[in-house]
PDB file of C-alpha atoms in Angstrom:
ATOM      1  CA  UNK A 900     -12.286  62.678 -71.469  1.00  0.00           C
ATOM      2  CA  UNK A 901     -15.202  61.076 -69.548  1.00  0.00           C
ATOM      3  CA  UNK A 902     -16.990  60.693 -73.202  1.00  0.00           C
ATOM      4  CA  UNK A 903     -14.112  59.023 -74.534  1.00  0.00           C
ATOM      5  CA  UNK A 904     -13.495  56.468 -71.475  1.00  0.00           C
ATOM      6  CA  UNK A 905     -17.123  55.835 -71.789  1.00  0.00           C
ATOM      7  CA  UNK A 906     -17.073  54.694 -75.492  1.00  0.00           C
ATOM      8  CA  UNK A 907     -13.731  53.042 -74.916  1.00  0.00           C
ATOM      9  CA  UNK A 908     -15.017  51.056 -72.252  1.00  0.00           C
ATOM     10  CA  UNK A 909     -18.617  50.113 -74.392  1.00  0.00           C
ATOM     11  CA  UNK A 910     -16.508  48.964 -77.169  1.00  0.00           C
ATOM     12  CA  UNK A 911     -14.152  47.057 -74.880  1.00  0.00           C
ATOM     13  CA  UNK A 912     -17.375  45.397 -73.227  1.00  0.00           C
ATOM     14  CA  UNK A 913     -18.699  44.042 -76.720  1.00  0.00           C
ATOM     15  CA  UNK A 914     -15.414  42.493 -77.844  1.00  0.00           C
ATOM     16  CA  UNK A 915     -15.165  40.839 -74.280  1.00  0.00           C
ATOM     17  CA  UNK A 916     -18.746  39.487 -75.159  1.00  0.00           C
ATOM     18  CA  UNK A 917     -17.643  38.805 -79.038  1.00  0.00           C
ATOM     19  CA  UNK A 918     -14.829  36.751 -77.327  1.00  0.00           C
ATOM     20  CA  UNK A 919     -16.865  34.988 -75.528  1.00  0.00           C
ATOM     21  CA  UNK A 920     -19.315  33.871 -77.524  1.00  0.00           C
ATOM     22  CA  UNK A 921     -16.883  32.851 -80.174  1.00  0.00           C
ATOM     23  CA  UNK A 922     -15.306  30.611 -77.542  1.00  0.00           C
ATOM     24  CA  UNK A 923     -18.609  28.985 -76.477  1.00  0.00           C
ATOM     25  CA  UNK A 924     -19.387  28.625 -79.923  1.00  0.00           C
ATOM     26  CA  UNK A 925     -15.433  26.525 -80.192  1.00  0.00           C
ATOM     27  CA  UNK A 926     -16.706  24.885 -77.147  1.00  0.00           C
ATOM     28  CA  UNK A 927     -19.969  23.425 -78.705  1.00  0.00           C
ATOM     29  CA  UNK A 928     -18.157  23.054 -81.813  1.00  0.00           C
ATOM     30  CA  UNK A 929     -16.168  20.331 -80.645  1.00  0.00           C
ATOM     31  CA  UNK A 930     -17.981  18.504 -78.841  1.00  0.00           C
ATOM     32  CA  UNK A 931     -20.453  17.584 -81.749  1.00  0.00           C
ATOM     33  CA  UNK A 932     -17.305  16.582 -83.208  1.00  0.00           C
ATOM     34  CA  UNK A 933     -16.844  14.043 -80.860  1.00  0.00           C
ATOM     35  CA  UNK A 934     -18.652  10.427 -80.990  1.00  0.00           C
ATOM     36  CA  UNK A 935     -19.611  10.656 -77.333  1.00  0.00           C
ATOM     37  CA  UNK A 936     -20.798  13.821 -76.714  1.00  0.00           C
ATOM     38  CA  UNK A 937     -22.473  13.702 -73.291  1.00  0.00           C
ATOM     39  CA  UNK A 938     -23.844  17.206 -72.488  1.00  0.00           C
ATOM     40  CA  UNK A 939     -23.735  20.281 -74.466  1.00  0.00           C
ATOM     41  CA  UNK A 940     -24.369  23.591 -73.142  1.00  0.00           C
ATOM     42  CA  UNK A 941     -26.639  25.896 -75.958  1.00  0.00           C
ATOM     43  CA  UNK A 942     -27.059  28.347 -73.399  1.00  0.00           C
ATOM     44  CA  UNK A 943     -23.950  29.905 -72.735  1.00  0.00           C
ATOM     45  CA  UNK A 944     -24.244  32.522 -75.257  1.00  0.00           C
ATOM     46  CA  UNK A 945     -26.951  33.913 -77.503  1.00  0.00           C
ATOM     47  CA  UNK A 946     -25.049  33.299 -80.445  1.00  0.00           C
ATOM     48  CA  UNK A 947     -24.712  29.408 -79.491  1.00  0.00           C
ATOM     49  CA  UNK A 948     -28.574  29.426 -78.677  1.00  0.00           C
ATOM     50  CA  UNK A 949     -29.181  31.705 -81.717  1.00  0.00           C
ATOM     51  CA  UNK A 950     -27.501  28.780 -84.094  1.00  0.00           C
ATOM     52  CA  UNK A 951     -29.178  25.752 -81.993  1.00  0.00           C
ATOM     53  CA  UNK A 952     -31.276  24.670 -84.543  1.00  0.00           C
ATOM     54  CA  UNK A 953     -28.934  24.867 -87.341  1.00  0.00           C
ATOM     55  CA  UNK A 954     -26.151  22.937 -84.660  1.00  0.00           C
ATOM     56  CA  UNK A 955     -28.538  20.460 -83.598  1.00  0.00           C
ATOM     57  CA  UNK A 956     -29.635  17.406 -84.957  1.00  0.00           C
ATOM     58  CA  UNK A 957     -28.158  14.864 -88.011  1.00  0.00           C
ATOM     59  CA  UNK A 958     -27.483  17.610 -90.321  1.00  0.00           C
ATOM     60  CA  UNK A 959     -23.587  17.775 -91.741  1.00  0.00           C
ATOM     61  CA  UNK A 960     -22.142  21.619 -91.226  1.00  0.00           C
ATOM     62  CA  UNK A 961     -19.183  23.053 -92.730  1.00  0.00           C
ATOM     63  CA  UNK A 962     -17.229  26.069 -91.417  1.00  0.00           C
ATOM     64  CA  UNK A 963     -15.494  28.687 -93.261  1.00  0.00           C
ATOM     65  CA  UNK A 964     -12.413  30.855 -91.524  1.00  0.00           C
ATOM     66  CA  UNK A 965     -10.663  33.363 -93.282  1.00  0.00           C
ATOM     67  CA  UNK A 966      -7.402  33.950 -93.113  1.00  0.00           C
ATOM     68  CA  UNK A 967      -5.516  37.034 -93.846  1.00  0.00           C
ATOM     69  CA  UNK A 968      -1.851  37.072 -95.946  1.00  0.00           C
ATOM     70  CA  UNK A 969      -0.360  39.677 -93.890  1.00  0.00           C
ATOM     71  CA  UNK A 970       2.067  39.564 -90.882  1.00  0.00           C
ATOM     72  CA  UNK A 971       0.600  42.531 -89.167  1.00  0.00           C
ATOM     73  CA  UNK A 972      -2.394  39.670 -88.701  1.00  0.00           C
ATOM     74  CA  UNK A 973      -0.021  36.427 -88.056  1.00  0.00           C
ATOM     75  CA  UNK A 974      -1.425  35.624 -84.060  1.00  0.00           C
ATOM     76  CA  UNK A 975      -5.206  35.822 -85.590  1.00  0.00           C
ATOM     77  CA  UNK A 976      -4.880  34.250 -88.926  1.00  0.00           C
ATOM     78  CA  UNK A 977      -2.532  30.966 -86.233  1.00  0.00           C
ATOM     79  CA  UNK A 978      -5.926  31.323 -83.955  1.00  0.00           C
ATOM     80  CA  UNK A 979      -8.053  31.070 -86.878  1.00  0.00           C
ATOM     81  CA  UNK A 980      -6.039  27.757 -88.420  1.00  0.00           C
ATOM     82  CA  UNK A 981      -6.035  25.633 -85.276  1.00  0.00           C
ATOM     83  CA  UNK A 982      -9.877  26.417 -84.225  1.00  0.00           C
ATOM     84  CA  UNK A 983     -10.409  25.349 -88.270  1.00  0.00           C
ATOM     85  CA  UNK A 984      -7.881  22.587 -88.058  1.00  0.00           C
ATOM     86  CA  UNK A 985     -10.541  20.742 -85.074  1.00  0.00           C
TER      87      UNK A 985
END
């Protein structure tokens, strides 16, 4: 039982981190969509300071989301559409 708690818990712990960084990286996201863009914070996750370089700069970037057909997957595939739709 203590085993399985334990690995629960890790893998809890990395989507809470996965979460996170995916919302930083929505975060930075749209403010370099925006014309005044003041401030933006690389360093709130590795994955946002991981991609600064490729973020950063007068490059044009393009995103692809994928979606999935199924209902099972309807609140993530909604999630997906509006963070592609900024």
């Amino acid at each position: 039982v203590d085993v399985m708690y334990s690995i629960i818990l890790s893998l809890t712990s990395k989507l809470v981190f996965c979460h996170f960084s995916l919302l930083t990286l929505s975060r930075v996201l749209a403010k370099l969509g925006k014309k005044d863009r003041g401030h933006i914070n690389y360093r709130d996750s590795k994955l946002t300071r991981i991609l600064k370089p490729s973020l950063s700069g007068n490059a044009r970037m393009g995103c692809i989301c994928c979606i999935s057909p199924s209902m099972q997957f309807s609140e993530e595939s909604k999630s997906t559409l509006d963070f592609a739709s900024r």
